[in-house]
PDB file of C-alpha atoms and ligand atoms in Angstrom:
ATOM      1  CA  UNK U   1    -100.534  17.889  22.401  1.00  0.00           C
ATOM      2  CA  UNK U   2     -97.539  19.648  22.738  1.00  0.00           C
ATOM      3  CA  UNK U   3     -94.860  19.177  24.858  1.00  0.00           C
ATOM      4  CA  UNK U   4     -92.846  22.270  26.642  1.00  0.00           C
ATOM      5  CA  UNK U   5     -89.395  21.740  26.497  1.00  0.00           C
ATOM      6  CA  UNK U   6     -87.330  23.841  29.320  1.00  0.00           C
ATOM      7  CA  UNK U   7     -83.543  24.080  28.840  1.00  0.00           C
ATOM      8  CA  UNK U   8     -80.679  26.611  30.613  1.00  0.00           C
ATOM      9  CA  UNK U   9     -79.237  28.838  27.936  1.00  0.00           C
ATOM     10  CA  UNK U  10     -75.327  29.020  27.884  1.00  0.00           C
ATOM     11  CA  UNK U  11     -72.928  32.377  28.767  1.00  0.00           C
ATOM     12  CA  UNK U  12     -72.937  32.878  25.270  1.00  0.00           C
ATOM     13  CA  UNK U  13     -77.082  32.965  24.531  1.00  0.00           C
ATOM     14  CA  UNK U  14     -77.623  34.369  28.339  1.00  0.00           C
ATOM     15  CA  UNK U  15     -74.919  37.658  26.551  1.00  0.00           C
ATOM     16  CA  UNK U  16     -76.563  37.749  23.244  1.00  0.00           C
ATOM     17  CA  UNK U  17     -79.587  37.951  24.421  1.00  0.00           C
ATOM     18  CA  UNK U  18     -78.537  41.042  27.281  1.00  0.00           C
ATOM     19  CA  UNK U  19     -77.292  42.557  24.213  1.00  0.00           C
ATOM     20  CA  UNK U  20     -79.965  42.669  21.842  1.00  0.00           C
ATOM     21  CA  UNK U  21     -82.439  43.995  24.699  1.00  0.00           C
ATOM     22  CA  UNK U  22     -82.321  47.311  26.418  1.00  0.00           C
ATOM     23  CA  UNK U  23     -85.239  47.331  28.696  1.00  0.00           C
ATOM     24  CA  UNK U  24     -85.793  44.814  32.128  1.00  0.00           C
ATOM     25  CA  UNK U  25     -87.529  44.854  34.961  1.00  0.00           C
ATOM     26  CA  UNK U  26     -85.401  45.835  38.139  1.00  0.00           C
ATOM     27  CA  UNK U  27     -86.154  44.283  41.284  1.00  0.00           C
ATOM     28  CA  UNK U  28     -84.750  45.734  44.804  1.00  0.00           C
ATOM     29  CA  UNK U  29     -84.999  44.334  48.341  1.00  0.00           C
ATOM     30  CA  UNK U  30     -85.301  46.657  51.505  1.00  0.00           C
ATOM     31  CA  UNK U  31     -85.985  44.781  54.671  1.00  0.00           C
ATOM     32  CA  UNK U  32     -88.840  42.568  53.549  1.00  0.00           C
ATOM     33  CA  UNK U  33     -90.363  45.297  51.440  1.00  0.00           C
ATOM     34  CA  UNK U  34     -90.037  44.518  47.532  1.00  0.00           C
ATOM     35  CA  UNK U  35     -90.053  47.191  45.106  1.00  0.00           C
ATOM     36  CA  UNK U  36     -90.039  46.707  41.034  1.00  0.00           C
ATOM     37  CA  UNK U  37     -89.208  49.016  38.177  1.00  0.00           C
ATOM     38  CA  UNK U  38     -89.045  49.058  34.534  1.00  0.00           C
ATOM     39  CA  UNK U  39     -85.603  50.353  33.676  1.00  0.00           C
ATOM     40  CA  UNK U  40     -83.130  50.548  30.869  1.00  0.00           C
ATOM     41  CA  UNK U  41     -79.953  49.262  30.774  1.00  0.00           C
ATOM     42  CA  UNK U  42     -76.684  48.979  29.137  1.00  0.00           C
ATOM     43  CA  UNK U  43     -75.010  45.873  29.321  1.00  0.00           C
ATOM     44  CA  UNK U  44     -70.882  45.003  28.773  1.00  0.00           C
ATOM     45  CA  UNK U  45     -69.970  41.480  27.899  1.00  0.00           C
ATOM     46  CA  UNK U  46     -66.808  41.263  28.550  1.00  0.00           C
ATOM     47  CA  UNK U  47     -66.766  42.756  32.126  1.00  0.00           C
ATOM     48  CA  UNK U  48     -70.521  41.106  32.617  1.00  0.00           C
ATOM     49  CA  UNK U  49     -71.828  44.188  33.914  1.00  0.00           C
ATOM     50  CA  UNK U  50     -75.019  46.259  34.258  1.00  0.00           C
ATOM     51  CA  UNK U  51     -74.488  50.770  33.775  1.00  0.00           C
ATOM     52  CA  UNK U  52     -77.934  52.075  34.428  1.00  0.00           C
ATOM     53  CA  UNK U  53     -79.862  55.414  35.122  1.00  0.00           C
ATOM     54  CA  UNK U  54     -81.969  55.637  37.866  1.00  0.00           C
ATOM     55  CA  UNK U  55     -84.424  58.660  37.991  1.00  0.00           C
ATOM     56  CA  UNK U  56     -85.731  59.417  40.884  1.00  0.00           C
ATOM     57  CA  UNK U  57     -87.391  62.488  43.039  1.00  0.00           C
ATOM     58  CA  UNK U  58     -86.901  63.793  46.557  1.00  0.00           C
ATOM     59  CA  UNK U  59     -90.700  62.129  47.604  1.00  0.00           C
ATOM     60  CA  UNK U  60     -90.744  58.918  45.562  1.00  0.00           C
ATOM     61  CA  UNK U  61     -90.213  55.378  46.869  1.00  0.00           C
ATOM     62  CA  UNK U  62     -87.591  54.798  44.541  1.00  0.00           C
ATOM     63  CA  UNK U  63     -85.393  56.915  46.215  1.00  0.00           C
ATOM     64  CA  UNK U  64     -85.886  54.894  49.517  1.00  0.00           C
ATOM     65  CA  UNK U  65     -84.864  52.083  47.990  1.00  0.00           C
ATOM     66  CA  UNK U  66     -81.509  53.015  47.290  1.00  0.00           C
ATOM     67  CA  UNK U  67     -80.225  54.974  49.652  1.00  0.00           C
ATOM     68  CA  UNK U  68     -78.199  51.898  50.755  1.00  0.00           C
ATOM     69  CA  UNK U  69     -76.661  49.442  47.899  1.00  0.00           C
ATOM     70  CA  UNK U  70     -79.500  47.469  47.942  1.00  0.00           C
ATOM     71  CA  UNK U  71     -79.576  44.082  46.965  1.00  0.00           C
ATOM     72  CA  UNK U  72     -80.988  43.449  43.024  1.00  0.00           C
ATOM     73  CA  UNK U  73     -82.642  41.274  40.558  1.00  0.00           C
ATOM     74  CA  UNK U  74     -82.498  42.219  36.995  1.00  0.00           C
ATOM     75  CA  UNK U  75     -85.025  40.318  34.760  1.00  0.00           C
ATOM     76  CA  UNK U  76     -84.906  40.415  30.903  1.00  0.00           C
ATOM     77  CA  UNK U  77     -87.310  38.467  28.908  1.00  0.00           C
ATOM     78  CA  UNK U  78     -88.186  37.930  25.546  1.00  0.00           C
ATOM     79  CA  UNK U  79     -90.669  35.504  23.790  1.00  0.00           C
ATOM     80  CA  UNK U  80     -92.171  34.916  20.503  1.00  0.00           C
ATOM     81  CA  UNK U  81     -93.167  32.005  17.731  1.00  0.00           C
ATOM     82  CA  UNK U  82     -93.483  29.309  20.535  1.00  0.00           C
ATOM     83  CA  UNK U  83     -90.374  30.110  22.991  1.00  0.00           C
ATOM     84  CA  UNK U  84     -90.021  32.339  25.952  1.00  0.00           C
ATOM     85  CA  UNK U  85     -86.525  33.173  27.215  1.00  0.00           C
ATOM     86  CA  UNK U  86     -85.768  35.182  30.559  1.00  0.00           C
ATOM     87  CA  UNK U  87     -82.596  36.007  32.025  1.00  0.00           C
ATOM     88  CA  UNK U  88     -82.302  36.524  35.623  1.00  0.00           C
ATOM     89  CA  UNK U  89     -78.903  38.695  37.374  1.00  0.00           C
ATOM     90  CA  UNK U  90     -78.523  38.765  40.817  1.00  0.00           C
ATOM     91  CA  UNK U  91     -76.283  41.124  43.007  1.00  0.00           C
ATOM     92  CA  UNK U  92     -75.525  44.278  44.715  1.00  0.00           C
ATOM     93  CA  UNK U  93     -76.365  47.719  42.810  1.00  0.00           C
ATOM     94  CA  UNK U  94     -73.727  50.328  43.313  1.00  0.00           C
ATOM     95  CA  UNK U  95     -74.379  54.314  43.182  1.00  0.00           C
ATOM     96  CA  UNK U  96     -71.695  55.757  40.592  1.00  0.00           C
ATOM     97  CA  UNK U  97     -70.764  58.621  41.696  1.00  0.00           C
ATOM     98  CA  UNK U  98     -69.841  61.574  38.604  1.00  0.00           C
ATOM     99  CA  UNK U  99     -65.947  61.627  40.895  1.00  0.00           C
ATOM    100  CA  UNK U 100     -65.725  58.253  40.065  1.00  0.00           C
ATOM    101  CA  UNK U 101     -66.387  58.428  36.047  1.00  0.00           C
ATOM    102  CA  UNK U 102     -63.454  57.113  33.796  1.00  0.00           C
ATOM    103  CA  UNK U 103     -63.179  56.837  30.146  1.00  0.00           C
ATOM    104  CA  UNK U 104     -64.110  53.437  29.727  1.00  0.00           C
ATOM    105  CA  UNK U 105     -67.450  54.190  32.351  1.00  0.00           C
ATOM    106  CA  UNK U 106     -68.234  57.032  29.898  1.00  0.00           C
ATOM    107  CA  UNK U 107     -68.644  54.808  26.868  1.00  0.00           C
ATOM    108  CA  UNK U 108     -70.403  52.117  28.646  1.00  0.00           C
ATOM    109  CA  UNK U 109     -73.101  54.433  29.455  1.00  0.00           C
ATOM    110  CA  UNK U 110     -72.887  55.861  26.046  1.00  0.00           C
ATOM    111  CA  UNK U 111     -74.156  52.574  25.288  1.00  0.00           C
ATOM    112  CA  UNK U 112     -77.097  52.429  27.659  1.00  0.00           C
ATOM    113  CA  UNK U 113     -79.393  53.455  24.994  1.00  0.00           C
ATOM    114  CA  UNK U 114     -82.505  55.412  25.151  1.00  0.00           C
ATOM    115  CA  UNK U 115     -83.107  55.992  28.919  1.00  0.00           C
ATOM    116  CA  UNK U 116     -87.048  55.797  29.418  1.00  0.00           C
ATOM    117  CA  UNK U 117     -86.484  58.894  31.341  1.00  0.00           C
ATOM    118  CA  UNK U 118     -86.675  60.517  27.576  1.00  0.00           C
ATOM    119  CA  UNK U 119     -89.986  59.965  27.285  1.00  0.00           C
ATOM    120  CA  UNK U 120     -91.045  61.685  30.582  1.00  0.00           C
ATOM    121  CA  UNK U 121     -92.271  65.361  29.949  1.00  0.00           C
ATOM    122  CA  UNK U 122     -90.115  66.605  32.625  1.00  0.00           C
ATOM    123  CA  UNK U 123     -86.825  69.019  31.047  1.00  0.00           C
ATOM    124  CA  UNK U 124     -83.843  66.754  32.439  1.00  0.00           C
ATOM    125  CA  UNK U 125     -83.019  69.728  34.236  1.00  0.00           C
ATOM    126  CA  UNK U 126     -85.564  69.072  36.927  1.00  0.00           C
ATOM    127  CA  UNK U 127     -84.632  65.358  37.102  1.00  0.00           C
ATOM    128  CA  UNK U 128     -82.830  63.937  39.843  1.00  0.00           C
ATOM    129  CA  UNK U 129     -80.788  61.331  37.732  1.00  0.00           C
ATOM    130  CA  UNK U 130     -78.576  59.283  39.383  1.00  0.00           C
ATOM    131  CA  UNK U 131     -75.833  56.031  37.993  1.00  0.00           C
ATOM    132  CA  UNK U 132     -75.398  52.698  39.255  1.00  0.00           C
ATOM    133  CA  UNK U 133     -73.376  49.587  38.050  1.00  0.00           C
ATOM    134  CA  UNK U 134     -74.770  45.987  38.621  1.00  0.00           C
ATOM    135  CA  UNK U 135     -72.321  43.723  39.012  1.00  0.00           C
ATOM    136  CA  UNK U 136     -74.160  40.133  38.684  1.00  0.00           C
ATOM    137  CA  UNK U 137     -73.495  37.351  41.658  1.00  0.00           C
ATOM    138  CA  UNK U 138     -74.955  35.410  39.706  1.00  0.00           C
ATOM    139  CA  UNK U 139     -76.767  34.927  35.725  1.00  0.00           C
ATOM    140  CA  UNK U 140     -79.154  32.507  34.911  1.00  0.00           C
ATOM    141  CA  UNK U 141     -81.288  32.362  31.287  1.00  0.00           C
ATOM    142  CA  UNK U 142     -83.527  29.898  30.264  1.00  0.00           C
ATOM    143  CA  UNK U 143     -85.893  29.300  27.167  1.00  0.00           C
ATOM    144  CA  UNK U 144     -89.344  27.708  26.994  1.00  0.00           C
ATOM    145  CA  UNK U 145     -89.787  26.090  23.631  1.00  0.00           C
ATOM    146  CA  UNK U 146     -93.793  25.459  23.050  1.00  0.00           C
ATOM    147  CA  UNK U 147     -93.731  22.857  19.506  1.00  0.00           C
ATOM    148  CA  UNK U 148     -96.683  25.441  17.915  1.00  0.00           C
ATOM    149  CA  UNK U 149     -96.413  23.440  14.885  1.00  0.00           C
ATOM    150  CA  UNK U 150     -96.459  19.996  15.860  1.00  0.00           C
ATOM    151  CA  UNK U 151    -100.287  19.604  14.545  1.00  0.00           C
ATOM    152  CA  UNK U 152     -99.245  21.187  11.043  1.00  0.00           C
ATOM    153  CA  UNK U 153     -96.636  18.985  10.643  1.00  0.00           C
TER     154      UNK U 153
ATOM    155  CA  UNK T   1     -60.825  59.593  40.021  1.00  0.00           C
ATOM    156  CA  UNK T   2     -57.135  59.272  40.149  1.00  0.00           C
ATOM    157  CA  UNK T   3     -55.776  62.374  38.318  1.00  0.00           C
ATOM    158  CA  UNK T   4     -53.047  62.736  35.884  1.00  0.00           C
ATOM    159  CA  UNK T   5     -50.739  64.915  36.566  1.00  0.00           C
ATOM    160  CA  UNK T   6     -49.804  66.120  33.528  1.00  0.00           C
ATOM    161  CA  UNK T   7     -52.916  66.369  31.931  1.00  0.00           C
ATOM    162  CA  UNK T   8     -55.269  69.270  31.951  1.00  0.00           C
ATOM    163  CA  UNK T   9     -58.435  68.934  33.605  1.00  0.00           C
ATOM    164  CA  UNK T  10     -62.364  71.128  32.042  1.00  0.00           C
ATOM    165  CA  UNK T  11     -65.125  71.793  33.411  1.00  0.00           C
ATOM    166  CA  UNK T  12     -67.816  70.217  31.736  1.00  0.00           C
ATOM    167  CA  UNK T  13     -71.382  71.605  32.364  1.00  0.00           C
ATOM    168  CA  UNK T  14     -74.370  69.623  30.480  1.00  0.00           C
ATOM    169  CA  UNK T  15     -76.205  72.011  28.091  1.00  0.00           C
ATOM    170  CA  UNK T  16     -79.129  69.476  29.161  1.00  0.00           C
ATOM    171  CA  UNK T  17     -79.220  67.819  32.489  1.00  0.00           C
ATOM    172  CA  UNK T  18     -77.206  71.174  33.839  1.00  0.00           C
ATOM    173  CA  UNK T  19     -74.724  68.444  35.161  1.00  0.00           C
ATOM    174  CA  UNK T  20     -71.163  69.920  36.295  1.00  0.00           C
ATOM    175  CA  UNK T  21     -68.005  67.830  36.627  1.00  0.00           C
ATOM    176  CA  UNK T  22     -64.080  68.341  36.125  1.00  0.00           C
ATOM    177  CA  UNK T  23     -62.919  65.786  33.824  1.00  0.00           C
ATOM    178  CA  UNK T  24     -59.228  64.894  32.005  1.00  0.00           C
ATOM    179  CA  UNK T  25     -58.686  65.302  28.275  1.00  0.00           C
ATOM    180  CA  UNK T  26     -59.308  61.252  27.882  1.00  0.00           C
ATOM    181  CA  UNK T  27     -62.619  62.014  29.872  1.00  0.00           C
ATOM    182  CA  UNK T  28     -63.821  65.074  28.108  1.00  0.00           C
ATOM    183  CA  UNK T  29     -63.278  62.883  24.193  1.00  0.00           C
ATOM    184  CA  UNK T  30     -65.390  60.225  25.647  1.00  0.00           C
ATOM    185  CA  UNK T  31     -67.904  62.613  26.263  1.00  0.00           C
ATOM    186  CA  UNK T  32     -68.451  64.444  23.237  1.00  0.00           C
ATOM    187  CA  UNK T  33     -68.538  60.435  21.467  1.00  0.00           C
ATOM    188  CA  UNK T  34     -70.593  58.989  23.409  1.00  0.00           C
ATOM    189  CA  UNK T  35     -72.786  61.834  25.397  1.00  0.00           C
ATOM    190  CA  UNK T  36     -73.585  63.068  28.533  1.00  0.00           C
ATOM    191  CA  UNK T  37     -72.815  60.172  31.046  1.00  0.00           C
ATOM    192  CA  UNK T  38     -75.788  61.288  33.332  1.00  0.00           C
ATOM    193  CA  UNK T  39     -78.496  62.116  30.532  1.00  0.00           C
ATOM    194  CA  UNK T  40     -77.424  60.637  27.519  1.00  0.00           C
ATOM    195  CA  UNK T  41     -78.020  64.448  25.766  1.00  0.00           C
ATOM    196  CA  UNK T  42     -75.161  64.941  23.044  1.00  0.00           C
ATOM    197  CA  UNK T  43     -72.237  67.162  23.764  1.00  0.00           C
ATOM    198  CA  UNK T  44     -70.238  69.329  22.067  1.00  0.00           C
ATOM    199  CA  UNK T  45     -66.234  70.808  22.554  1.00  0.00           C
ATOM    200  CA  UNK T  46     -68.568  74.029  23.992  1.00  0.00           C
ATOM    201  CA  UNK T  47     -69.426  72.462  26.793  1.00  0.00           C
ATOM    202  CA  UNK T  48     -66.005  72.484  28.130  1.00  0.00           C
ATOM    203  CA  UNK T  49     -64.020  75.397  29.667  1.00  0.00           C
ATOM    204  CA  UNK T  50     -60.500  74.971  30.841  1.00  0.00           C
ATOM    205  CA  UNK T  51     -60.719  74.409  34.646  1.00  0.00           C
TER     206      UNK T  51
HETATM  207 ZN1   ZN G   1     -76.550  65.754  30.761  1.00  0.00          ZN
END
C-alpha cells in the first residue's frame, strides 16, 4: 500500500517552481459568476509578482470579467514520477495601462515567455491585447508525494 | 509615467501588434532587448521616430 504524504512547500520551492513554469490556469470572480482561463505568465521573484497578457475581443466573456480589477486565483501545477505539486496566488489583477510602462515593467514582460496568443491564427493586429500585474495576497504550494516504488523496494 | 525632463521622448509604433506609445530613451533600450511589451514581437531602432 502506499501511503500519500502531503507537505506545504517553502517561499523558496513555491518561487522555483513559478519560475520553471510559464503556463497556469487563471481564475476570476464576478459577482458569484466564476470564469477560468489558461494563460501565460511571467513571474518576478524578487517583487513576487505576476505580468501577464490578456487577449480578449469586444464580444467575449473574458472581457466582462475584467472590466473591473477583479479578484484572482492563479493555479500552477506540475506532477510527475509519484508527486504532484500546485501553487495557488491569490489577489487583485490590475490593468497596466501602456502610460504606465517603465523600464523595469518592460523587461518583466520581456520575460513572460511565449504568450499562447502566438499560436492563435489571428495577425496580432486584430487582437485586442491587453496587460495586467498580479500582485499575490497570498501564495500557497504544496506537493503530493505517492511512494510508486515502495513494492520494488 | 513620470517624465524626464531632460530626456528625449520616440514614438514607438509595433511593426506587429500596430501598438503606439511615447516612450524615454531608458524605455525605448528596454524595448528593442526585450520586445514589444504588448505582443512580445521583436523590435528594432526602426520602430522609433523622434517624438
Ligand atoms: Zn507589438
Amino acid at each position: 500500500m502506499s501511503l500519500d504524504q502531503q507537505t506545504n512547500l517553502s517561499s523558496d520551492d513555491v518561487d522555483a517552481l513559478l519560475s520553471r513554469h510559464e503556463t497556469g490556469v487563471l481564475s476570476l470572480a464576478k459577482a458569484d459568476e466564476p470564469y477560468a482561463i489558461p494563460i501565460s505568465y511571467g513571474y518576478d521573484t524578487v517583487g513576487g509578482r505576476f505580468y501577464l497578457r490578456l487577449v480578449s475581443t469586444p464580444e467575449s466573456e473574458k472581457r466582462a470579467f475584467l472590466t473591473s480589477s477583479p479578484d484572482a486565483r492563479l493555479v500552477v501545477q506540475e506532477s510527475g514520477e509519484g508527486v504532484y505539486r500546485s501553487v495557488i496566488a491569490t489577489g487583485t489583477l490590475e490593468r497596466v495601462s501602456t502610460d504606465d510602462l517603465t523600464p523595469e515593467r518592460i523587461v518583466q514582460y520581456g520575460q513572460a515567455k511565449r504568450p499562447l496568443f502566438e499560436i492563435w491564427a489571428d495577425t496580432k493586429r486584430d487582437l485586442d491585447i491587453q496587460l495586467f500585474e498580479l500582485v499575490p495576497e497570498s501564495v500557497s504550494g504544496r506537493e503530493v508525494r505517492v511512494d510508486l516504488d515502495e513494492d520494488a523496494k | 509615467m513620470m517624465y524626464m525632463p531632460d530626456g528625449t521622448d520616440f514614438t514607438f509604433v509595433c511593426p506587429e501588434c500596430a501598438e503606439s506609445m511615447v516612450v524615454n530613451g531608458p524605455m525605448r533600450d528596454a524595448l528593442i532587448e526585450n520586445g514589444c511589451v504588448v505582443c512580445a514581437s521583436s523590435v528594432s531602432s526602426q520602430s522609433f521616430s523622434r517624438a
